[in-house]
Short mmCIF file of C-alpha atoms in Angstrom, two decimals:
data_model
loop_
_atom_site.label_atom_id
_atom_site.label_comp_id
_atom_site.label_asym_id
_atom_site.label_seq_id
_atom_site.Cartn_x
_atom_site.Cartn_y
_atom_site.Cartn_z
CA UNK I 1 18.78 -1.68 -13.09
CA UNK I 2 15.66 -2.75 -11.91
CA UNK I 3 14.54 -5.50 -9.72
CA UNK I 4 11.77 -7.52 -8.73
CA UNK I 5 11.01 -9.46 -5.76
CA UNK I 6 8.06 -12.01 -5.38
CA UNK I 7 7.07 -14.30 -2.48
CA UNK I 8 10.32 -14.31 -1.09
CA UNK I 9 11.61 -15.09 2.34
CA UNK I 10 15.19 -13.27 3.66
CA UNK I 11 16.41 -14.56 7.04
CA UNK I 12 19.09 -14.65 8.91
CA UNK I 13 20.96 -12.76 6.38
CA UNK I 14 23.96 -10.43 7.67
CA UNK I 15 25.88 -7.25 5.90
CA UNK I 16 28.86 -5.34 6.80
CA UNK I 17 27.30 -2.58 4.49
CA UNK I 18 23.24 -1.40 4.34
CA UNK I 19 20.35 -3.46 3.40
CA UNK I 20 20.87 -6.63 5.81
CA UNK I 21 17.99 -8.66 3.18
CA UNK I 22 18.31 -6.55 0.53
CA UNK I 23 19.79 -3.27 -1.04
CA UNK I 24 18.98 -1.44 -3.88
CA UNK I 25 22.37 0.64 -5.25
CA UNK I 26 22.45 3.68 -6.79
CA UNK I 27 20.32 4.20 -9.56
CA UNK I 28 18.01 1.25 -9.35
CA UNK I 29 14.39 0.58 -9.07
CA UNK I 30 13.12 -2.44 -7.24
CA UNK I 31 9.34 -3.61 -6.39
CA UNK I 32 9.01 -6.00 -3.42
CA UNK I 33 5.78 -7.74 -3.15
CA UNK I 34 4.18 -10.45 -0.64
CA UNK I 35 7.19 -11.42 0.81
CA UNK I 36 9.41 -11.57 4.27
CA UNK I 37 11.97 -10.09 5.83
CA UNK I 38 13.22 -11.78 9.08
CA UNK I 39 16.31 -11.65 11.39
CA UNK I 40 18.28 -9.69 8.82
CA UNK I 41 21.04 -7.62 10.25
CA UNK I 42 23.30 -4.73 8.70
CA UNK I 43 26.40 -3.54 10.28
CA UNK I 44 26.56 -0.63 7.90
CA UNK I 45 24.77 2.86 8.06
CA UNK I 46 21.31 1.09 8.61
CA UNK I 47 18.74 -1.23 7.10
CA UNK I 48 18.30 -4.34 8.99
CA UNK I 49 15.91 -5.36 6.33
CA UNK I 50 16.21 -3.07 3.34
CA UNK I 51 18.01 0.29 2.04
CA UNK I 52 17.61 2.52 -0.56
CA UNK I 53 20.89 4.09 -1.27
CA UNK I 54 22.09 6.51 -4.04
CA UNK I 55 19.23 7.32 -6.04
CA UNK I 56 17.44 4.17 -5.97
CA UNK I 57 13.97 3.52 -5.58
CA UNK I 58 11.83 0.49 -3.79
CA UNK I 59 8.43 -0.18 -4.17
CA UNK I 60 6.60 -1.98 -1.09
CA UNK I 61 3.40 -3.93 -0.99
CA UNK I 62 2.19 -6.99 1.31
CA UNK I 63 5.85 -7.00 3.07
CA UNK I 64 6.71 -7.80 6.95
CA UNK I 65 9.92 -6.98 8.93
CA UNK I 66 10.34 -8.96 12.04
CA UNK I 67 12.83 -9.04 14.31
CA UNK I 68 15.63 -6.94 11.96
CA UNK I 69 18.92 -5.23 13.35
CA UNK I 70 20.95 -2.01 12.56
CA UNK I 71 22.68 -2.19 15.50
CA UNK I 72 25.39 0.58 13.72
CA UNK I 73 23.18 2.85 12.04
CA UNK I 74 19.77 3.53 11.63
CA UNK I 75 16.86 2.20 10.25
CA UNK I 76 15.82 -1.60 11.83
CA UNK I 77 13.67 -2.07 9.00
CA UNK I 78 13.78 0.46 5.94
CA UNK I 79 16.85 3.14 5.78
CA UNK I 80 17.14 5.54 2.68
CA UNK I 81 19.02 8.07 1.44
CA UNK I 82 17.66 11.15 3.13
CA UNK I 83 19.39 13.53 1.09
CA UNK I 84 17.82 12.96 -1.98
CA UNK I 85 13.52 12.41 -2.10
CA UNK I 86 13.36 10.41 -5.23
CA UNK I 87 15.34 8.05 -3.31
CA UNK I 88 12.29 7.60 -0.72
CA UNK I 89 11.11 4.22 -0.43
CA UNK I 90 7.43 3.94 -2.01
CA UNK I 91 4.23 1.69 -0.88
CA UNK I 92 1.93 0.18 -3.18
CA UNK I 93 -0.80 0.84 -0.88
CA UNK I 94 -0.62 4.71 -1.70
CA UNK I 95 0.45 5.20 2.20
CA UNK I 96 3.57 6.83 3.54
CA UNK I 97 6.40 4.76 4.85
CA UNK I 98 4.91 5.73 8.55
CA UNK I 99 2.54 3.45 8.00
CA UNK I 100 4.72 0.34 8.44
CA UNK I 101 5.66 1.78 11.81
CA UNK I 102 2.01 2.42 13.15
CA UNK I 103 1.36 0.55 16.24
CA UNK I 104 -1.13 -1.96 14.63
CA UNK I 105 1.13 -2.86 11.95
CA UNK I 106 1.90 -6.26 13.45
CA UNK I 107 4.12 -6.95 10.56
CA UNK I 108 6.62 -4.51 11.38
CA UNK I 109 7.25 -5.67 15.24
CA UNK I 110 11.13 -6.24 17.32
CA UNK I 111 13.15 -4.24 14.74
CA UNK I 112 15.71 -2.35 16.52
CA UNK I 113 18.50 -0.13 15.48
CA UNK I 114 21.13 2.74 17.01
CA UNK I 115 18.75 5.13 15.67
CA UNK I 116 15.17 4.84 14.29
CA UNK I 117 13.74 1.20 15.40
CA UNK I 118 11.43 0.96 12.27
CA UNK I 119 12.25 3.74 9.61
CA UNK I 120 15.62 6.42 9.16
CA UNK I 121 17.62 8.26 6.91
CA UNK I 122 20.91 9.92 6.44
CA UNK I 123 21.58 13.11 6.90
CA UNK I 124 18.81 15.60 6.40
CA UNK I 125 18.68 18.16 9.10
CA UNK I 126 21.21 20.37 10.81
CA UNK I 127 19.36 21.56 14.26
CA UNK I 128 20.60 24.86 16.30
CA UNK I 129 18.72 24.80 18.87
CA UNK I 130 18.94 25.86 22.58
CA UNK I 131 19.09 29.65 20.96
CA UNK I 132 18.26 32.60 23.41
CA UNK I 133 15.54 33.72 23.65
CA UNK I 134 12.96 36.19 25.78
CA UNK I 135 13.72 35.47 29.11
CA UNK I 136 17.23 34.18 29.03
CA UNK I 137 19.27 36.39 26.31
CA UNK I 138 22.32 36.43 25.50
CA UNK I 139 24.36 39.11 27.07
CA UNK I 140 27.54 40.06 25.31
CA UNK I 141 30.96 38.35 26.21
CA UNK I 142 28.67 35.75 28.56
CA UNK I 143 28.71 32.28 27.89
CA UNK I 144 25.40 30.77 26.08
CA UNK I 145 25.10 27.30 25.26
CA UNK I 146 23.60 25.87 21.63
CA UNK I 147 23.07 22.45 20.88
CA UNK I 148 23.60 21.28 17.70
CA UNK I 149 21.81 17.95 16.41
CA UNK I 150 22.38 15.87 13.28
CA UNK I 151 19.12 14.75 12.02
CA UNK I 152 17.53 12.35 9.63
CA UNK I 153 14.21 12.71 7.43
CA UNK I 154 12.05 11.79 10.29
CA UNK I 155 13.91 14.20 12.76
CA UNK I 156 15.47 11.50 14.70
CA UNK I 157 19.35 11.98 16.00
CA UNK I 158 21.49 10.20 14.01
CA UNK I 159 23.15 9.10 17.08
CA UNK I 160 25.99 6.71 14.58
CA UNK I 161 28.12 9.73 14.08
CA UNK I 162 30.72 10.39 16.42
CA UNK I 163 33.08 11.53 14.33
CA UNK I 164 32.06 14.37 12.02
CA UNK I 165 32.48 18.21 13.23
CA UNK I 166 31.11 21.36 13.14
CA UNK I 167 31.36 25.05 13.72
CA UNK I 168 29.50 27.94 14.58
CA UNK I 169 30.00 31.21 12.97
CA UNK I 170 28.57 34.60 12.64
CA UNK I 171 27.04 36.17 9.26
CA UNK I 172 28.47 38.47 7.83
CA UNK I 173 26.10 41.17 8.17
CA UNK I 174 27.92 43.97 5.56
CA UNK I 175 26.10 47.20 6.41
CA UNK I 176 24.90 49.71 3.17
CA UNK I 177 22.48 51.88 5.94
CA UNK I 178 24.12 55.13 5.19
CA UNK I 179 22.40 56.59 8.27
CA UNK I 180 24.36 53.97 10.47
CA UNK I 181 27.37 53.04 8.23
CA UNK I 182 27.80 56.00 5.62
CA UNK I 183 27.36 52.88 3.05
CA UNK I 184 30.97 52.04 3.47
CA UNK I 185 29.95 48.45 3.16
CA UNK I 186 32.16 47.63 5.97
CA UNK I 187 31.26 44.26 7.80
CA UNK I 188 29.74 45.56 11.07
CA UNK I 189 28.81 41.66 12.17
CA UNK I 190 28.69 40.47 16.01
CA UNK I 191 31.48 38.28 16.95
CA UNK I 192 31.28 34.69 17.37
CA UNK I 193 34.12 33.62 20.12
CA UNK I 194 34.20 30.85 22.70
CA UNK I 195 34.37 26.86 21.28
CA UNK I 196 33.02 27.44 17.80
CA UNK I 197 33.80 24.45 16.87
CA UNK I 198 33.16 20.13 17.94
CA UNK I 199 32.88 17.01 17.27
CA UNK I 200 29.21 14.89 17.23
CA UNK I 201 28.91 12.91 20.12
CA UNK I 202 26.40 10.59 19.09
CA UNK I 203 24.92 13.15 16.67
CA UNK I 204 24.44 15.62 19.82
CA UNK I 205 27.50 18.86 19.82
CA UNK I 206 27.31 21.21 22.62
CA UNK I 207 28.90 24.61 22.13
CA UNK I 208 29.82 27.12 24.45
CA UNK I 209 29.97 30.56 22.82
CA UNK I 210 29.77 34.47 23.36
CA UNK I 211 28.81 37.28 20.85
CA UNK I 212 30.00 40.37 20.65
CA UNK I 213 28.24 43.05 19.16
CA UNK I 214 28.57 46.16 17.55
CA UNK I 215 27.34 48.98 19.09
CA UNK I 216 26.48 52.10 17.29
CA UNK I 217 24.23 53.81 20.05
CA UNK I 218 24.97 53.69 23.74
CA UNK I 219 22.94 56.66 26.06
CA UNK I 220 22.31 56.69 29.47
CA UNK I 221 19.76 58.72 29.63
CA UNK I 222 16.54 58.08 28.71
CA UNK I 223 18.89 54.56 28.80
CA UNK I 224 19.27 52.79 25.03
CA UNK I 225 22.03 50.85 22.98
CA UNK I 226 21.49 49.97 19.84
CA UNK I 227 23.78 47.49 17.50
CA UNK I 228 24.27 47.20 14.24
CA UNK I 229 21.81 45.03 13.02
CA UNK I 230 20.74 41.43 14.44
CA UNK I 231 23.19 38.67 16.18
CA UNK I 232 22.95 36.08 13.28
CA UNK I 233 25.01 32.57 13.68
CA UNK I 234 25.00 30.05 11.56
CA UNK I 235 26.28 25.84 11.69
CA UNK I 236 27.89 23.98 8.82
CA UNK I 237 30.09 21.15 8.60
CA UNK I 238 30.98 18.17 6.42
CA UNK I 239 29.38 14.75 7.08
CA UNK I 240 32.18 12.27 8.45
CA UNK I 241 29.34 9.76 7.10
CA UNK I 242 29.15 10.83 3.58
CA UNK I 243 32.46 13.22 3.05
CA UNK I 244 30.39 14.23 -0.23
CA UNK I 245 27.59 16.12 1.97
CA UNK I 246 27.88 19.04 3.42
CA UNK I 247 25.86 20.08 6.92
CA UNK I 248 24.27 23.65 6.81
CA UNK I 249 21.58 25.16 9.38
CA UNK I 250 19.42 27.87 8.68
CA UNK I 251 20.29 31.15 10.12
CA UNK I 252 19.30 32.41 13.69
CA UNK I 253 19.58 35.44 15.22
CA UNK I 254 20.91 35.45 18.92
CA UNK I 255 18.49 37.33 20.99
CA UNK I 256 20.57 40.61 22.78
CA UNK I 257 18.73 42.51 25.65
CA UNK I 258 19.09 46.07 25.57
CA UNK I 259 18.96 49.65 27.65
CA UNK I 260 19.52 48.83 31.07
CA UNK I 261 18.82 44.87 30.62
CA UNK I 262 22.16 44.78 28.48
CA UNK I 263 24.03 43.07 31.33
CA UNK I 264 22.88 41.54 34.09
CA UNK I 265 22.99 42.69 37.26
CA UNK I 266 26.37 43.99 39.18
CA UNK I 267 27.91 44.06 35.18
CA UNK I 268 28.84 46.64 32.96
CA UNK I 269 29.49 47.13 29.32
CA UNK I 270 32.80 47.28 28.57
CA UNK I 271 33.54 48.62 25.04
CA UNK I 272 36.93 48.38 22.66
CA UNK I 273 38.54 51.88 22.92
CA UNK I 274 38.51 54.25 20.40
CA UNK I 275 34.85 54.08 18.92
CA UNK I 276 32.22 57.19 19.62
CA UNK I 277 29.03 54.95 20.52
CA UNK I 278 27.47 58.24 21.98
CA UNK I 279 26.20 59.17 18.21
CA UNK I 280 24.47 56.84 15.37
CA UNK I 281 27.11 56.37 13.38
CA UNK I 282 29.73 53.36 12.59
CA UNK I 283 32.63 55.13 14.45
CA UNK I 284 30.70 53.19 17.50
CA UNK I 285 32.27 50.69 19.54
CA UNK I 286 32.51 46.97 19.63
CA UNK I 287 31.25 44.95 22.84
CA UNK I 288 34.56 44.44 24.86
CA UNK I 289 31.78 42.09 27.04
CA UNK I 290 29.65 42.59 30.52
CA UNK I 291 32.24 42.29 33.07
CA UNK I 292 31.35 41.98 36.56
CA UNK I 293 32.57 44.31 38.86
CA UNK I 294 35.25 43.01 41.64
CA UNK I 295 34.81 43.31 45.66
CA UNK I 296 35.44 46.89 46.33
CA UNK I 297 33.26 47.96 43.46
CA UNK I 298 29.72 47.72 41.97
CA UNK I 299 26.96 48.10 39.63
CA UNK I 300 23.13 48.39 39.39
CA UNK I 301 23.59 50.31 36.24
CA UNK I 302 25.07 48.74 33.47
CA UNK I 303 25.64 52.01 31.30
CA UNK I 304 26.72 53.89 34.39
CA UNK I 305 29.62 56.44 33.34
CA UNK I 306 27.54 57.50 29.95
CA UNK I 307 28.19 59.77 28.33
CA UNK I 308 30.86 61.06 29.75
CA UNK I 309 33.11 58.00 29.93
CA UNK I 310 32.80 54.16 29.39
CA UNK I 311 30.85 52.73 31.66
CA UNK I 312 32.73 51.52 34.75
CA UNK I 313 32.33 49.95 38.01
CA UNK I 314 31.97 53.02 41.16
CA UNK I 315 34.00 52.27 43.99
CA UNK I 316 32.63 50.91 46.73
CA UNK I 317 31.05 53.89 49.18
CA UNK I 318 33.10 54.65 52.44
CA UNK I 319 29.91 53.50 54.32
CA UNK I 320 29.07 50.33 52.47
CA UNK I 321 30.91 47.03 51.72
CA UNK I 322 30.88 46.08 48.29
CA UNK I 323 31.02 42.18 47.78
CA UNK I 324 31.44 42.42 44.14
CA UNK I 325 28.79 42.68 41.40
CA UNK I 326 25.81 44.22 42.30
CA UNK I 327 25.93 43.02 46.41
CA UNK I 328 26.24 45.97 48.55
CA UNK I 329 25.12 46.23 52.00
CA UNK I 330 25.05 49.11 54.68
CA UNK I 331 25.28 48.94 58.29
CA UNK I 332 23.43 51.98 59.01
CA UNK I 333 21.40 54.93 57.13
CA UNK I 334 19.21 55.30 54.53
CA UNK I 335 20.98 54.60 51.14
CA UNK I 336 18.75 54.86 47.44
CA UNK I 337 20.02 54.62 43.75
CA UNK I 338 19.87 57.93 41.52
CA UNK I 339 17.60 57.68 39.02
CA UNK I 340 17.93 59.08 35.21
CA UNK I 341 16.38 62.48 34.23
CA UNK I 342 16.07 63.99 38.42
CA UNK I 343 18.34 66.86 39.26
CA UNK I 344 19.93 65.75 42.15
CA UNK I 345 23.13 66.98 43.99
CA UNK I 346 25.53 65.79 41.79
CA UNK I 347 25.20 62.63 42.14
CA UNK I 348 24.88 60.21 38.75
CA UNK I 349 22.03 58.14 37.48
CA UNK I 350 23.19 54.67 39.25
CA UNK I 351 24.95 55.45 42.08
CA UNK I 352 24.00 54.87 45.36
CA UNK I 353 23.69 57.93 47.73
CA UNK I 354 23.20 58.03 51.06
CA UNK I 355 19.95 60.26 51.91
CA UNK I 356 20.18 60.02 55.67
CA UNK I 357 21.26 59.20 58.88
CA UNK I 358 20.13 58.17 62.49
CA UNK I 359 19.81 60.86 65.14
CA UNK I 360 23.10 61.73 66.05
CA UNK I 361 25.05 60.66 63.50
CA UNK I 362 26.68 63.49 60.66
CA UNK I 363 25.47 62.75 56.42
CA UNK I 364 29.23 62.42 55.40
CA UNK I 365 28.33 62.83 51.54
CA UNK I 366 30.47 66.06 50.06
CA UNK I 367 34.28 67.28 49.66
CA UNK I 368 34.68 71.00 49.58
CA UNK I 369 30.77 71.85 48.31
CA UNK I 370 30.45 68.88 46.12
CA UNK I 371 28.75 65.78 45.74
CA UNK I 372 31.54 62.90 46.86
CA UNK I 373 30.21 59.47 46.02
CA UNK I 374 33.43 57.74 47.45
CA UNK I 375 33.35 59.58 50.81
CA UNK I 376 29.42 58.93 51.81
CA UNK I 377 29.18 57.73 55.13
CA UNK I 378 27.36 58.28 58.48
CA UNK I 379 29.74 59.18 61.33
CA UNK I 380 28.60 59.68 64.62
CA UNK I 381 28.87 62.30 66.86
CA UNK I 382 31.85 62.73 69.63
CA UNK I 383 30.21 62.49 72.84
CA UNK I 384 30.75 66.17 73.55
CA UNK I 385 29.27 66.63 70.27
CA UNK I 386 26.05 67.45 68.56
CA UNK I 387 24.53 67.37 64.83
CA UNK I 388 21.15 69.24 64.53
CA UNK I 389 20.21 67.10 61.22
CA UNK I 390 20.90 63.76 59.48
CA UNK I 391 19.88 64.38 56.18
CA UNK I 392 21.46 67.21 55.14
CA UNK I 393 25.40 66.89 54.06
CA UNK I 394 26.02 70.51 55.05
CA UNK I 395 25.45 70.13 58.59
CA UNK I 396 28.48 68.30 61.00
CA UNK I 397 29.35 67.38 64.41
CA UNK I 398 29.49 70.25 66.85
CA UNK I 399 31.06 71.13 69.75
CA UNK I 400 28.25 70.88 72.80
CA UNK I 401 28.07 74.34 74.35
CA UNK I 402 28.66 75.26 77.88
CA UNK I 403 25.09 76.13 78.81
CA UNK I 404 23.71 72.80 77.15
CA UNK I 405 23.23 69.30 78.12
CA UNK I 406 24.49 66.76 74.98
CA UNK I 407 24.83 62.84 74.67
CA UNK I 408 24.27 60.63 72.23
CA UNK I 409 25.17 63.05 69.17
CA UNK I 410 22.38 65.27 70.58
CA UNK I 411 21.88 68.52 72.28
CA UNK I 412 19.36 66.77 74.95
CA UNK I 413 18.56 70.21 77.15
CA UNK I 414 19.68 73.22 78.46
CA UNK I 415 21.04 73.29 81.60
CA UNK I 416 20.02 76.27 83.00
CA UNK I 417 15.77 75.59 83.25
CA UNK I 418 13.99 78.05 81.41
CA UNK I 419 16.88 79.13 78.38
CA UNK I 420 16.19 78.85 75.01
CA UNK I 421 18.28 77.03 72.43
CA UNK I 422 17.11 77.55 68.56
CA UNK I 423 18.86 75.75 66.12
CA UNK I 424 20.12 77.65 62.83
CA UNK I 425 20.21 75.20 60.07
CA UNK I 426 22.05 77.45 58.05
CA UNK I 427 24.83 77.20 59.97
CA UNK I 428 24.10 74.23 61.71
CA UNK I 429 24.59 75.46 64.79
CA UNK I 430 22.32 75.46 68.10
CA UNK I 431 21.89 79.16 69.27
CA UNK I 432 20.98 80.50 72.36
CA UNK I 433 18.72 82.99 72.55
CA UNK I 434 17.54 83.83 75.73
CA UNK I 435 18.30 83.03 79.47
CA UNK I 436 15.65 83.20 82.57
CA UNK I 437 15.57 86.06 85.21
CA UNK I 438 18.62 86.76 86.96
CA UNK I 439 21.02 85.01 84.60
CA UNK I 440 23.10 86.81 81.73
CA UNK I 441 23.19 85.94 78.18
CA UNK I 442 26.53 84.83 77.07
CA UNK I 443 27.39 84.17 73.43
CA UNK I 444 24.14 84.07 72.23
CA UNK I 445 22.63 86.55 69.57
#
């Protein structure tokens, strides 16, 4: 069908569907020229003045559009089918639509809608956005939030829908690397879990979700993990609006730190049993999540335990108190974290060790010859007791000797004036070895 409209005046005219003056159905061609659209309201999906529904196809020249209402949908003075651009309103003047909406165009003024004053649209767009990114990743198992907007042609919220729903999910992301998957074509895809799925609240959805990937490579040292290919999510849903449209976003990857930055601090990466992530292969191990460590425990090292074991939270040291997660504090000595790649004394990249102790006090840090993480403390010194050194874990309290003076955890002075006390750090002992005139050496060397 087509339609013409010359020097013509609509006002006051009301709709319970779109186009309050006038509506052009599916199909159909119309050409409005020189004439009037005011006061025209449409309680439908949009169009105080005029929609373009369906296929159909208006023409504009020398129109205004004063003072016209969608106060239910969008579009106070033009709304079109989005969805399909033949549909798109046309001007005469060889201008977009825009133009009636430009600032100067004084006969466009006082339209007013739910969404898009002048000019909207159904549904066009399906925006993810609120992804992570550098600077705020997403760490597995750990809530993220995305927000998902329903959008029109001019990528305005189609804030009208309340109703329709949609879901987040991952894609499938079917492996044929035979390095990494021996081309088994085995889906190998991260996880979507949390609320996938919700309902529009005035076109807005906020989801709350975690990922969980697949991890084919996790080394501590030089520290790397490495998934199986990219996070990728994706939206769809079905229009509550127009059940005959479906709502699809393009595909984004969610942005996973990695190496040490895989979990934030005082968390570790806990895998699903079973899997070998220690090689490059598919036999790795799915993301369990970061889980923070209780009180008792803690982390700075997320991959601490590798590759020996999973890595776990280390108990809590006998001379610190662990508040849980990464908070640790020590009332006395001088405590650093291993680092990767340094012989040390046993002790593990990650965990803290206690390096020394004030004077007087004996470097508790070893159980029968070997490095004891759990047992590292500084205990002082009886006070008929004596340590020669607070760094070393092989040397301990010792009884003060007759001929000496002690206090404080130290051997302060002889007391006989003019002896001489050597100490033997081998056996961490104070020795004497000589006495002045007239006195006899006794249990010395």
């Amino acid at each position: 069908m087509t339609v013409r409209v010359l020097n013509s005046t609509f006002e006051g005219c009301t709709t319970r569907g779109s186009g309050g003056g006038l509506a052009a159905g599916q199909g159909s061609k119309m050409w409005v020229t020189a004439s009037s659209f005011r006061g025209n309201a449409a309680g439908g999906t949009g169009g105080g003045a005029l929609a373009a529904e369906g296929g159909a196809v208006i023409t504009l020249a020398d129109i205004s559009c004063r003072g016209n209402a969608a106060p239910a949908g969008g579009g106070g003075a033009l709304y079109w089918d989005g969805t399909r651009q033949e549909a798109m309103a046309r001007s005469s003047l060889g201008k977009t639509l825009n133009y009636i909406c430009e600032p100067d165009s004084s006969n466009y003024t006082n339209n007013s809608a739910l969404y898009g004053p002048c000019l909207a649209t159904g549904f066009v767009q399906l925006s993810l956005g609120g992804l992570p990114g550098p600077g705020r990743p997403a760490y597995p198992g750990l809530d993220f939030t995305v927000e998902l907007l329903k959008l029109d042609a001019y990528e305005q919220v189609i804030t009208s829908d309340s109703s329709s729903t949609v879901r987040v999910s991952a894609v499938a992301n079917v492996s044929l690397d035979s390095d990494a998957s021996e081309g088994d074509g085995s889906d190998y895809s991260a996880l979507v879990t949390g609320g996938t799925t919700a309902a529009f609240i005035r076109g807005r959805a906020l989801l709350t979700l975690q990922v969980l990937p697949f991890y084919t490579l996790i080394v501590r040292d030089p520290p790397e993990t490495k998934t199986l290919g990219p996070a990728l999510i994706v939206a769809q849903g079905t229009d509550a609006l127009d059940n005959s449209l479906d709502m699809l976003s393009a595909v984004h990857e969610v942005l996973l730190p990695s190496g040490l930055a895989v979990c934030p601090a005082g968390f570790v990466l806990s895998t699903v049993a079973g899997g070998n992530a220690g090689s490059n292969n598919a036999s790795g191990a799915r993301a369990r999540g970061c889980e923070r460590c209780d009180t008792g425990t803690y982390s700075v090292d997320p991959l601490s335990g590798y590759p020996g074991a999973p890595p776990a939270c280390l108990n809590c040291p006998a001379g610190g108190v662990c508040h849980g997660g990464s908070d640790v504090t020590f009332a006395i000595g001088r405590w650093v974290v291993a680092p990767a790649g340094v012989p040390g004394d046993g002790a593990e990249a990650g965990m803290y060790v206690l390096r020394s102790c004030p004077s007087g006090y004996m470097l508790v840090n070893a159980l029968h010859g070997k490095f004891a993480h759990d047992l590292q403390t500084c205990r002082a010194c009886a006070s008929n007791e004596y340590v020669i050194g607070s760094t070393m874990g092989n040397l301990s309290c010792q009884p003060c000797p007759t001929g000496a003076v002690c206090a404080g955890g130290l051997l302060t002075g002889p007391r006989v004036n003019g002896s001489v006390w050597v100490a033997d750090l081998t056996r961490g002992v104070y020795v004497l070895m000589s006495c002045p005139a007239g006195y006899q050496l006794v249990g010395g060397l």
